[in-house]
PDB file of C-alpha atoms in Angstrom:
ATOM      1  CA  MET R   1       4.022 -59.787 -57.138  1.00 41.00           C
ATOM      2  CA  ARG R   2       7.223 -58.633 -58.743  1.00 44.00           C
ATOM      3  CA  LEU R   3       8.060 -54.948 -59.091  1.00 41.00           C
ATOM      4  CA  THR R   4      10.274 -53.512 -61.710  1.00 41.00           C
ATOM      5  CA  ILE R   5      13.143 -51.205 -60.763  1.00 36.00           C
ATOM      6  CA  TYR R   6      11.144 -48.261 -62.128  1.00 38.00           C
ATOM      7  CA  GLU R   7       8.129 -49.050 -59.927  1.00 41.00           C
ATOM      8  CA  THR R   8      10.372 -49.499 -56.860  1.00 39.00           C
ATOM      9  CA  ASN R   9      11.941 -46.079 -57.408  1.00 44.00           C
ATOM     10  CA  ARG R  10       8.496 -44.560 -57.901  1.00 46.00           C
ATOM     11  CA  PHE R  11       7.336 -45.847 -54.476  1.00 41.00           C
ATOM     12  CA  ALA R  12      10.547 -44.598 -52.846  1.00 46.00           C
ATOM     13  CA  ARG R  13       9.987 -41.135 -54.345  1.00 48.00           C
ATOM     14  CA  LEU R  14       6.387 -41.210 -53.090  1.00 43.00           C
ATOM     15  CA  ARG R  15       7.521 -42.037 -49.551  1.00 49.00           C
ATOM     16  CA  THR R  16      10.083 -39.230 -49.687  1.00 47.00           C
ATOM     17  CA  THR R  17       7.441 -36.774 -50.927  1.00 47.00           C
ATOM     18  CA  ARG R  18       5.092 -37.747 -48.099  1.00 49.00           C
ATOM     19  CA  ARG R  19       7.838 -37.316 -45.478  1.00 49.00           C
ATOM     20  CA  PHE R  20       8.737 -33.914 -46.915  1.00 44.00           C
ATOM     21  CA  ALA R  21       5.077 -32.834 -46.839  1.00 46.00           C
ATOM     22  CA  ALA R  22       4.746 -33.978 -43.238  1.00 45.00           C
ATOM     23  CA  GLY R  23       7.879 -32.036 -42.299  1.00 46.00           C
ATOM     24  CA  CYS R  24       6.528 -28.919 -43.963  1.00 44.00           C
ATOM     25  CA  ALA R  25       3.254 -29.308 -42.100  1.00 41.00           C
ATOM     26  CA  PHE R  26       5.072 -29.514 -38.777  1.00 38.00           C
ATOM     27  CA  ALA R  27       7.182 -26.481 -39.700  1.00 38.00           C
ATOM     28  CA  VAL R  28       4.126 -24.460 -40.672  1.00 36.00           C
ATOM     29  CA  ALA R  29       2.391 -25.475 -37.423  1.00 37.00           C
ATOM     30  CA  GLY R  30       5.465 -24.359 -35.484  1.00 38.00           C
ATOM     31  CA  VAL R  31       5.547 -20.982 -37.243  1.00 34.00           C
ATOM     32  CA  LEU R  32       1.825 -20.498 -36.614  1.00 34.00           C
ATOM     33  CA  GLY R  33       2.354 -21.410 -32.992  1.00 34.00           C
ATOM     34  CA  LEU R  34       5.117 -18.809 -32.671  1.00 29.00           C
ATOM     35  CA  ILE R  35       2.913 -16.213 -34.331  1.00 31.00           C
ATOM     36  CA  SER R  36       0.080 -17.092 -31.956  1.00 30.00           C
ATOM     37  CA  TYR R  37       2.451 -16.834 -28.966  1.00 28.00           C
ATOM     38  CA  ALA R  38       3.759 -13.474 -30.171  1.00 29.00           C
ATOM     39  CA  ARG R  39       0.232 -12.162 -30.517  1.00 31.00           C
ATOM     40  CA  GLY R  40      -0.555 -13.412 -27.018  1.00 31.00           C
ATOM     41  CA  ALA R  41       2.532 -11.610 -25.688  1.00 32.00           C
ATOM     42  CA  GLU R  42       1.398  -8.431 -27.395  1.00 37.00           C
ATOM     43  CA  VAL R  43      -2.017  -8.695 -25.755  1.00 36.00           C
ATOM     44  CA  SER R  44      -0.469  -9.218 -22.312  1.00 45.00           C
ATOM     45  CA  THR R  45       1.661  -6.082 -22.710  1.00 82.00           C
ATOM     46  CA  THR R  46      -1.013  -3.626 -23.770  1.00 93.00           C
ATOM     47  CA  PRO R  47      -0.838  -0.150 -22.201  1.00 94.00           C
ATOM     48  CA  GLU R  48      -3.796  -1.054 -19.984  1.00 96.00           C
ATOM     49  CA  ALA R  49      -2.100  -4.257 -18.746  1.00 96.00           C
ATOM     50  CA  VAL R  50       1.190  -2.449 -18.119  1.00 97.00           C
ATOM     51  CA  GLY R  51      -0.643   0.342 -16.264  1.00 97.00           C
ATOM     52  CA  HIS R  52      -2.461  -2.205 -14.097  1.00 97.00           C
ATOM     53  CA  ALA R  53       0.792  -4.037 -13.280  1.00 96.00           C
ATOM     54  CA  THR R  54       2.555  -0.757 -12.479  1.00 97.00           C
ATOM     55  CA  LEU R  55      -0.097   0.299  -9.966  1.00 97.00           C
ATOM     56  CA  MET R  56      -0.199  -3.150  -8.360  1.00 97.00           C
ATOM     57  CA  ASP R  57       3.594  -3.101  -7.983  1.00 96.00           C
ATOM     58  CA  ALA R  58       3.414   0.317  -6.305  1.00 94.00           C
ATOM     59  CA  LEU R  59       0.700  -0.953  -3.943  1.00 95.00           C
ATOM     60  CA  ALA R  60       2.535  -4.175  -3.081  1.00 94.00           C
ATOM     61  CA  PRO R  61       4.142  -2.820   0.146  1.00 90.00           C
ATOM     62  CA  VAL R  62       0.764  -1.482   1.314  1.00 89.00           C
ATOM     63  CA  ILE R  63      -0.995  -4.748   0.515  1.00 92.00           C
ATOM     64  CA  ALA R  64       1.655  -6.683   2.442  1.00 91.00           C
ATOM     65  CA  THR R  65       1.683  -4.304   5.427  1.00 89.00           C
ATOM     66  CA  ARG R  66      -2.071  -4.104   5.899  1.00 91.00           C
ATOM     67  CA  SER R  67      -3.084  -7.475   4.363  1.00 92.00           C
ATOM     68  CA  ALA R  68      -5.186  -5.338   2.053  1.00 94.00           C
ATOM     69  CA  ILE R  69      -7.149  -6.166  -1.079  1.00 96.00           C
ATOM     70  CA  ALA R  70      -6.605  -3.846  -4.055  1.00 96.00           C
ATOM     71  CA  THR R  71      -8.960  -3.366  -6.989  1.00 97.00           C
ATOM     72  CA  VAL R  72      -7.416  -1.505  -9.948  1.00 97.00           C
ATOM     73  CA  ASN R  73      -9.348  -0.448 -13.059  1.00 97.00           C
ATOM     74  CA  VAL R  74      -7.404   1.213 -15.871  1.00 97.00           C
ATOM     75  CA  ALA R  75      -9.226   3.086 -18.647  1.00 97.00           C
ATOM     76  CA  PRO R  76      -8.390   2.111 -22.265  1.00 95.00           C
ATOM     77  CA  LEU R  77      -5.877   4.140 -24.229  1.00 92.00           C
ATOM     78  CA  ASP R  78      -7.515   6.819 -26.360  1.00 89.00           C
ATOM     79  CA  VAL R  79      -7.078   5.598 -29.936  1.00 83.00           C
ATOM     80  CA  ARG R  80      -7.199   9.192 -31.160  1.00 85.00           C
ATOM     81  CA  ARG R  81      -3.724   9.729 -29.708  1.00 84.00           C
ATOM     82  CA  ASN R  82      -2.266   8.120 -32.864  1.00 87.00           C
ATOM     83  CA  LEU R  83       1.005   7.152 -31.155  1.00 91.00           C
ATOM     84  CA  ALA R  84       3.977   5.927 -33.174  1.00 93.00           C
ATOM     85  CA  PRO R  85       4.522   2.139 -33.299  1.00 92.00           C
ATOM     86  CA  CYS R  86       6.457   0.919 -30.247  1.00 93.00           C
ATOM     87  CA  ALA R  87       8.322  -2.361 -29.726  1.00 93.00           C
ATOM     88  CA  ARG R  88       8.323  -2.178 -25.912  1.00 94.00           C
ATOM     89  CA  ILE R  89       6.520  -0.047 -23.321  1.00 96.00           C
ATOM     90  CA  ALA R  90       6.943   0.507 -19.578  1.00 96.00           C
ATOM     91  CA  GLY R  91       4.758   2.014 -16.880  1.00 97.00           C
ATOM     92  CA  PHE R  92       5.535   4.622 -14.220  1.00 97.00           C
ATOM     93  CA  ILE R  93       3.783   6.533 -11.448  1.00 95.00           C
ATOM     94  CA  PRO R  94       3.683  10.275 -12.265  1.00 95.00           C
ATOM     95  CA  PRO R  95       5.135  12.583  -9.589  1.00 93.00           C
ATOM     96  CA  GLY R  96       2.448  13.568  -7.094  1.00 89.00           C
ATOM     97  CA  ALA R  97      -0.040  10.963  -8.323  1.00 92.00           C
ATOM     98  CA  ARG R  98      -2.161   9.269  -5.680  1.00 91.00           C
ATOM     99  CA  LEU R  99      -2.209   5.505  -5.246  1.00 93.00           C
ATOM    100  CA  VAL R 100      -5.868   5.356  -4.270  1.00 93.00           C
ATOM    101  CA  GLY R 101      -9.073   6.775  -5.737  1.00 94.00           C
ATOM    102  CA  LYS R 102      -9.108   8.515  -9.108  1.00 96.00           C
ATOM    103  CA  THR R 103      -5.543   8.744 -10.339  1.00 96.00           C
ATOM    104  CA  LEU R 104      -3.227   8.496 -13.356  1.00 97.00           C
ATOM    105  CA  VAL R 105      -0.612   5.962 -14.435  1.00 97.00           C
ATOM    106  CA  GLY R 106       2.067   6.803 -16.993  1.00 97.00           C
ATOM    107  CA  ILE R 107       3.033   4.720 -20.028  1.00 97.00           C
ATOM    108  CA  ARG R 108       6.171   5.427 -22.059  1.00 96.00           C
ATOM    109  CA  CYS R 109       7.758   3.825 -25.109  1.00 95.00           C
ATOM    110  CA  ILE R 110      11.250   2.521 -24.351  1.00 95.00           C
ATOM    111  CA  GLU R 111      12.033   0.819 -27.654  1.00 93.00           C
ATOM    112  CA  GLY R 112      11.145   1.819 -31.195  1.00 92.00           C
ATOM    113  CA  ALA R 113       9.812   5.336 -30.548  1.00 93.00           C
ATOM    114  CA  SER R 114       9.916   8.161 -28.030  1.00 93.00           C
ATOM    115  CA  TRP R 115       6.600   9.102 -26.443  1.00 95.00           C
ATOM    116  CA  GLN R 116       4.714   8.936 -23.177  1.00 95.00           C
ATOM    117  CA  THR R 117       1.057   9.124 -22.295  1.00 96.00           C
ATOM    118  CA  PHE R 118      -1.202   8.767 -19.268  1.00 96.00           C
ATOM    119  CA  LEU R 119      -4.127   6.483 -18.539  1.00 97.00           C
ATOM    120  CA  ALA R 120      -6.914   7.248 -16.083  1.00 97.00           C
ATOM    121  CA  ALA R 121      -7.277   4.685 -13.304  1.00 98.00           C
ATOM    122  CA  ASP R 122      -9.566   4.013 -10.368  1.00 97.00           C
ATOM    123  CA  VAL R 123      -7.950   2.312  -7.354  1.00 97.00           C
ATOM    124  CA  ARG R 124      -9.677   0.987  -4.242  1.00 97.00           C
ATOM    125  CA  VAL R 125      -7.769  -0.607  -1.382  1.00 96.00           C
ATOM    126  CA  GLU R 126      -9.653  -2.305   1.449  1.00 96.00           C
ATOM    127  CA  ALA R 127      -8.329  -3.593   4.763  1.00 95.00           C
ATOM    128  CA  ALA R 128      -9.471  -4.422   8.288  1.00 95.00           C
ATOM    129  CA  VAL R 129     -10.126  -1.375  10.491  1.00 95.00           C
ATOM    130  CA  TRP R 130     -11.791  -0.515  13.795  1.00 96.00           C
ATOM    131  CA  GLN R 131     -15.058   1.391  13.316  1.00 95.00           C
ATOM    132  CA  SER R 132     -17.075   3.274  15.916  1.00 95.00           C
ATOM    133  CA  THR R 133     -20.469   1.769  16.781  1.00 96.00           C
ATOM    134  CA  ARG R 134     -21.782   5.112  18.059  1.00 95.00           C
ATOM    135  CA  ALA R 135     -20.942   8.794  18.005  1.00 96.00           C
ATOM    136  CA  LEU R 136     -17.898   9.271  20.243  1.00 95.00           C
ATOM    137  CA  ARG R 137     -17.297  12.459  22.210  1.00 93.00           C
ATOM    138  CA  ALA R 138     -13.953  14.026  23.008  1.00 89.00           C
ATOM    139  CA  GLY R 139     -12.753  12.786  26.389  1.00 85.00           C
ATOM    140  CA  ASP R 140     -14.623   9.453  26.214  1.00 89.00           C
ATOM    141  CA  PRO R 141     -12.578   6.354  27.078  1.00 90.00           C
ATOM    142  CA  LEU R 142     -13.004   3.576  24.531  1.00 93.00           C
ATOM    143  CA  GLY R 143     -14.882   0.473  25.660  1.00 93.00           C
ATOM    144  CA  SER R 144     -15.536  -2.845  23.935  1.00 92.00           C
ATOM    145  CA  VAL R 145     -19.081  -1.738  22.976  1.00 95.00           C
ATOM    146  CA  ASP R 146     -17.720   1.327  21.171  1.00 95.00           C
ATOM    147  CA  LEU R 147     -15.776  -0.565  18.474  1.00 95.00           C
ATOM    148  CA  VAL R 148     -16.381  -3.168  15.797  1.00 96.00           C
ATOM    149  CA  GLN R 149     -13.971  -4.761  13.327  1.00 95.00           C
ATOM    150  CA  ALA R 150     -14.845  -4.150   9.668  1.00 95.00           C
ATOM    151  CA  GLN R 151     -13.442  -3.973   6.137  1.00 95.00           C
ATOM    152  CA  ALA R 152     -13.189  -0.422   4.825  1.00 93.00           C
ATOM    153  CA  ALA R 153     -11.524   1.545   2.048  1.00 93.00           C
ATOM    154  CA  LEU R 154      -8.143   3.006   2.983  1.00 92.00           C
ATOM    155  CA  THR R 155      -7.383   6.683   2.477  1.00 89.00           C
ATOM    156  CA  THR R 156      -4.340   8.333   0.934  1.00 89.00           C
ATOM    157  CA  ALA R 157      -2.952   8.878   4.450  1.00 88.00           C
ATOM    158  CA  ASP R 158      -3.368   5.150   5.129  1.00 89.00           C
ATOM    159  CA  ILE R 159      -1.434   4.327   1.967  1.00 90.00           C
ATOM    160  CA  ASP R 160       1.352   6.768   2.905  1.00 87.00           C
ATOM    161  CA  ALA R 161       1.544   5.383   6.458  1.00 85.00           C
ATOM    162  CA  ALA R 162       1.667   1.751   5.311  1.00 84.00           C
ATOM    163  CA  ALA R 163       4.309   2.581   2.695  1.00 81.00           C
ATOM    164  CA  ALA R 164       6.400   4.320   5.383  1.00 82.00           C
ATOM    165  CA  ILE R 165       6.125   1.243   7.616  1.00 80.00           C
ATOM    166  CA  ALA R 166       7.188  -0.997   4.730  1.00 78.00           C
ATOM    167  CA  ARG R 167      10.239   1.200   4.122  1.00 76.00           C
ATOM    168  CA  GLN R 168      11.125   1.164   7.827  1.00 74.00           C
ATOM    169  CA  GLY R 169      10.677  -2.591   7.950  1.00 65.00           C
ATOM    170  CA  ALA R 170      12.955  -3.043   4.946  1.00 62.00           C
ATOM    171  CA  SER R 171      15.653  -1.019   6.723  1.00 58.00           C
ATOM    172  CA  GLY R 172      15.202  -3.022   9.937  1.00 53.00           C
ATOM    173  CA  THR R 173      13.899  -0.102  12.023  1.00 46.00           C
ATOM    174  CA  ALA R 174      10.283  -1.244  12.324  1.00 41.00           C
ATOM    175  CA  ASN R 175       8.086  -4.149  11.381  1.00 37.00           C
ATOM    176  CA  THR R 176       4.618  -3.519  12.787  1.00 36.00           C
ATOM    177  CA  ILE R 177       1.701  -1.267  12.052  1.00 36.00           C
ATOM    178  CA  THR R 178       2.117   0.386  15.463  1.00 37.00           C
ATOM    179  CA  ALA R 179       4.908   2.466  13.915  1.00 36.00           C
ATOM    180  CA  ALA R 180       2.446   4.183  11.584  1.00 40.00           C
ATOM    181  CA  PRO R 181       2.620   7.974  11.649  1.00 40.00           C
ATOM    182  CA  ALA R 182      -0.382   9.304  13.598  1.00 37.00           C
ATOM    183  CA  ARG R 183      -1.411  11.844  11.016  1.00 41.00           C
ATOM    184  CA  GLY R 184      -4.350  12.612   8.795  1.00 48.00           C
ATOM    185  CA  LEU R 185      -6.889   9.831   8.640  1.00 64.00           C
ATOM    186  CA  ALA R 186      -4.417   6.939   8.884  1.00 84.00           C
ATOM    187  CA  THR R 187      -6.748   4.289  10.277  1.00 90.00           C
ATOM    188  CA  ILE R 188      -5.841   1.833  13.007  1.00 92.00           C
ATOM    189  CA  ASP R 189      -5.111  -1.681  11.747  1.00 92.00           C
ATOM    190  CA  GLY R 190      -8.132  -3.840  12.507  1.00 93.00           C
ATOM    191  CA  ARG R 191      -5.920  -6.919  12.894  1.00 92.00           C
ATOM    192  CA  MET R 192      -4.319  -5.394  15.980  1.00 91.00           C
ATOM    193  CA  PRO R 193      -5.975  -5.587  19.425  1.00 92.00           C
ATOM    194  CA  ALA R 194      -8.770  -3.048  19.916  1.00 92.00           C
ATOM    195  CA  PRO R 195      -7.428   0.236  21.374  1.00 91.00           C
ATOM    196  CA  LEU R 196      -9.542  -0.121  24.507  1.00 91.00           C
ATOM    197  CA  GLY R 197      -8.956   2.375  27.299  1.00 88.00           C
ATOM    198  CA  ARG R 198      -7.583   5.087  25.028  1.00 89.00           C
ATOM    199  CA  ILE R 199      -9.152   8.512  25.198  1.00 88.00           C
ATOM    200  CA  VAL R 200     -11.030  10.086  22.270  1.00 91.00           C
ATOM    201  CA  GLN R 201      -9.339  13.378  21.394  1.00 87.00           C
ATOM    202  CA  ARG R 202     -12.038  14.736  19.061  1.00 89.00           C
ATOM    203  CA  PRO R 203     -15.611  13.793  18.125  1.00 93.00           C
ATOM    204  CA  VAL R 204     -15.921  10.726  15.892  1.00 94.00           C
ATOM    205  CA  ALA R 205     -19.097  10.038  13.891  1.00 94.00           C
ATOM    206  CA  MET R 206     -20.809   6.673  14.178  1.00 95.00           C
ATOM    207  CA  GLY R 207     -19.524   4.165  11.638  1.00 94.00           C
ATOM    208  CA  ARG R 208     -16.278   5.995  10.857  1.00 93.00           C
ATOM    209  CA  ALA R 209     -12.985   4.126  10.874  1.00 93.00           C
ATOM    210  CA  LEU R 210     -10.907   5.215  13.844  1.00 93.00           C
ATOM    211  CA  ALA R 211      -7.706   7.046  13.029  1.00 91.00           C
ATOM    212  CA  ALA R 212      -4.563   7.002  15.133  1.00 86.00           C
ATOM    213  CA  SER R 213      -4.868  10.776  15.490  1.00 86.00           C
ATOM    214  CA  ASP R 214      -8.383  10.408  16.967  1.00 90.00           C
ATOM    215  CA  LEU R 215      -7.050   8.842  20.154  1.00 89.00           C
ATOM    216  CA  ARG R 216      -4.520   9.381  22.897  1.00 83.00           C
ATOM    217  CA  GLU R 217      -3.250   7.204  25.689  1.00 81.00           C
ATOM    218  CA  ALA R 218      -4.946   7.587  29.057  1.00 80.00           C
ATOM    219  CA  GLY R 219      -2.779  10.006  31.020  1.00 79.00           C
ATOM    220  CA  ARG R 220      -1.174  11.493  27.919  1.00 80.00           C
ATOM    221  CA  ILE R 221      -0.416  15.203  27.983  1.00 83.00           C
ATOM    222  CA  ASN R 222      -0.340  17.593  25.064  1.00 83.00           C
ATOM    223  CA  PRO R 223       1.549  20.868  24.578  1.00 89.00           C
ATOM    224  CA  GLY R 224       0.208  23.507  26.973  1.00 89.00           C
ATOM    225  CA  ASP R 225      -1.399  21.062  29.429  1.00 86.00           C
ATOM    226  CA  ALA R 226      -1.052  21.997  33.092  1.00 88.00           C
ATOM    227  CA  VAL R 227       1.100  19.621  35.150  1.00 89.00           C
ATOM    228  CA  ARG R 228       2.406  19.366  38.716  1.00 90.00           C
ATOM    229  CA  VAL R 229       6.187  19.029  38.910  1.00 91.00           C
ATOM    230  CA  VAL R 230       7.515  17.085  41.886  1.00 90.00           C
ATOM    231  CA  TYR R 231      11.017  16.586  43.217  1.00 87.00           C
ATOM    232  CA  SER R 232      11.704  14.183  46.059  1.00 84.00           C
ATOM    233  CA  GLY R 233      14.833  13.759  48.144  1.00 80.00           C
ATOM    234  CA  GLU R 234      15.874  12.263  51.464  1.00 80.00           C
ATOM    235  CA  GLY R 235      12.994  13.137  53.792  1.00 78.00           C
ATOM    236  CA  PHE R 236      11.527  15.965  51.672  1.00 84.00           C
ATOM    237  CA  SER R 237       9.374  16.621  48.616  1.00 85.00           C
ATOM    238  CA  ILE R 238       8.918  19.829  46.609  1.00 87.00           C
ATOM    239  CA  SER R 239       6.186  20.494  44.060  1.00 87.00           C
ATOM    240  CA  SER R 240       5.469  23.299  41.633  1.00 89.00           C
ATOM    241  CA  GLU R 241       3.089  24.119  38.800  1.00 91.00           C
ATOM    242  CA  GLY R 242       4.047  24.155  35.161  1.00 92.00           C
ATOM    243  CA  HIS R 243       2.915  23.552  31.580  1.00 92.00           C
ATOM    244  CA  SER R 244       4.004  20.909  29.121  1.00 92.00           C
ATOM    245  CA  VAL R 245       6.092  22.108  26.201  1.00 92.00           C
ATOM    246  CA  GLY R 246       5.614  18.888  24.237  1.00 87.00           C
ATOM    247  CA  ALA R 247       3.354  15.855  24.163  1.00 86.00           C
ATOM    248  CA  ALA R 248       4.129  12.663  26.062  1.00 86.00           C
ATOM    249  CA  ASP R 249       2.618   9.414  27.299  1.00 81.00           C
ATOM    250  CA  PRO R 250       3.041   8.160  30.873  1.00 82.00           C
ATOM    251  CA  GLY R 251       6.581   6.918  31.455  1.00 83.00           C
ATOM    252  CA  ALA R 252       8.122   9.173  28.804  1.00 88.00           C
ATOM    253  CA  ASN R 253      10.354  12.201  29.289  1.00 90.00           C
ATOM    254  CA  VAL R 254       8.757  15.599  28.746  1.00 91.00           C
ATOM    255  CA  LEU R 255       9.939  19.199  28.785  1.00 93.00           C
ATOM    256  CA  ILE R 256       8.085  21.426  31.259  1.00 92.00           C
ATOM    257  CA  ARG R 257       8.019  25.207  31.603  1.00 92.00           C
ATOM    258  CA  LEU R 258       7.687  26.208  35.255  1.00 92.00           C
ATOM    259  CA  VAL R 259       5.715  29.215  36.469  1.00 89.00           C
ATOM    260  CA  SER R 260       9.046  31.033  36.868  1.00 89.00           C
ATOM    261  CA  GLY R 261       9.777  30.460  33.169  1.00 90.00           C
ATOM    262  CA  ALA R 262      12.527  27.923  33.749  1.00 90.00           C
ATOM    263  CA  LEU R 263      12.578  24.773  31.589  1.00 92.00           C
ATOM    264  CA  VAL R 264      13.028  21.380  33.226  1.00 91.00           C
ATOM    265  CA  ASN R 265      12.961  17.771  32.007  1.00 91.00           C
ATOM    266  CA  GLY R 266      11.108  15.065  33.881  1.00 91.00           C
ATOM    267  CA  THR R 267       9.242  11.769  33.639  1.00 91.00           C
ATOM    268  CA  LEU R 268       5.494  11.889  33.163  1.00 90.00           C
ATOM    269  CA  LEU R 269       3.587   9.967  35.844  1.00 86.00           C
ATOM    270  CA  ALA R 270      -0.130   9.389  36.287  1.00 73.00           C
ATOM    271  CA  ASP R 271      -2.547  12.260  36.945  1.00 75.00           C
ATOM    272  CA  HIS R 272      -0.439  14.796  35.004  1.00 82.00           C
ATOM    273  CA  ARG R 273       2.432  14.667  37.474  1.00 87.00           C
ATOM    274  CA  VAL R 274       6.028  15.045  36.292  1.00 90.00           C
ATOM    275  CA  GLU R 275       8.880  13.734  38.436  1.00 90.00           C
ATOM    276  CA  LEU R 276      12.259  15.449  38.170  1.00 90.00           C
ATOM    277  CA  PRO R 277      15.402  13.291  38.246  1.00 87.00           C
ATOM    278  CA  ARG R 278      17.529  13.357  41.402  1.00 80.00           C
TER     279      ARG R 278
END
């Protein structure tokens, strides 16, 4: 079949039109894809998502230190706030806000407007602890039947202690949970060996997670405890009564006030004896 020049040009124009249409279709698909991606980015940076990420970032040192599991629920932003449009937001922890339990997380606009608001949040952090299997009395030594390993919610004091350990570890001064401040209800890490042989300092209810401040080392003395001060030399030994000025574990130095009122430093031995240096 023979085609005239006119018909040949018509088919060429048709092919060009089809290629142009296909190119437009691809361009439109690309634009729609970008719009879809932008909308997805907006969804991932909602105030609730930013608040959740902010709290998880703040808990990261605690999670790492205690091998904990954190559950964070952030309440939706109140639509009645009628906040100005914002191109970019950031989260922050308000001064004094807790990192566990009922708390608040701050959201502020950092591009496009100037406002900040707060979202309610509920945070639960669980980690391994040592729990009492029975009611423990002050003065009881801990045995293997008195403790059980369990998962339990950490308290604010636990969070503070773990955060302090993380900071110390980052500075190279400590890297284990044993450096935790013995204060409040900072629970003993259940991943560590059971604190067997330690003495219960105060009553502990059955099923409660043991805190570092609940226990003391066997032979430990506290401020005001009566001690016997001994000094030994070549062929002689002198002893006197006194009271501890500070707290100490066996093998540590401790300041003692003698009956005469004089202050002396010595090494704490077993049975509340303090040996003075020669």
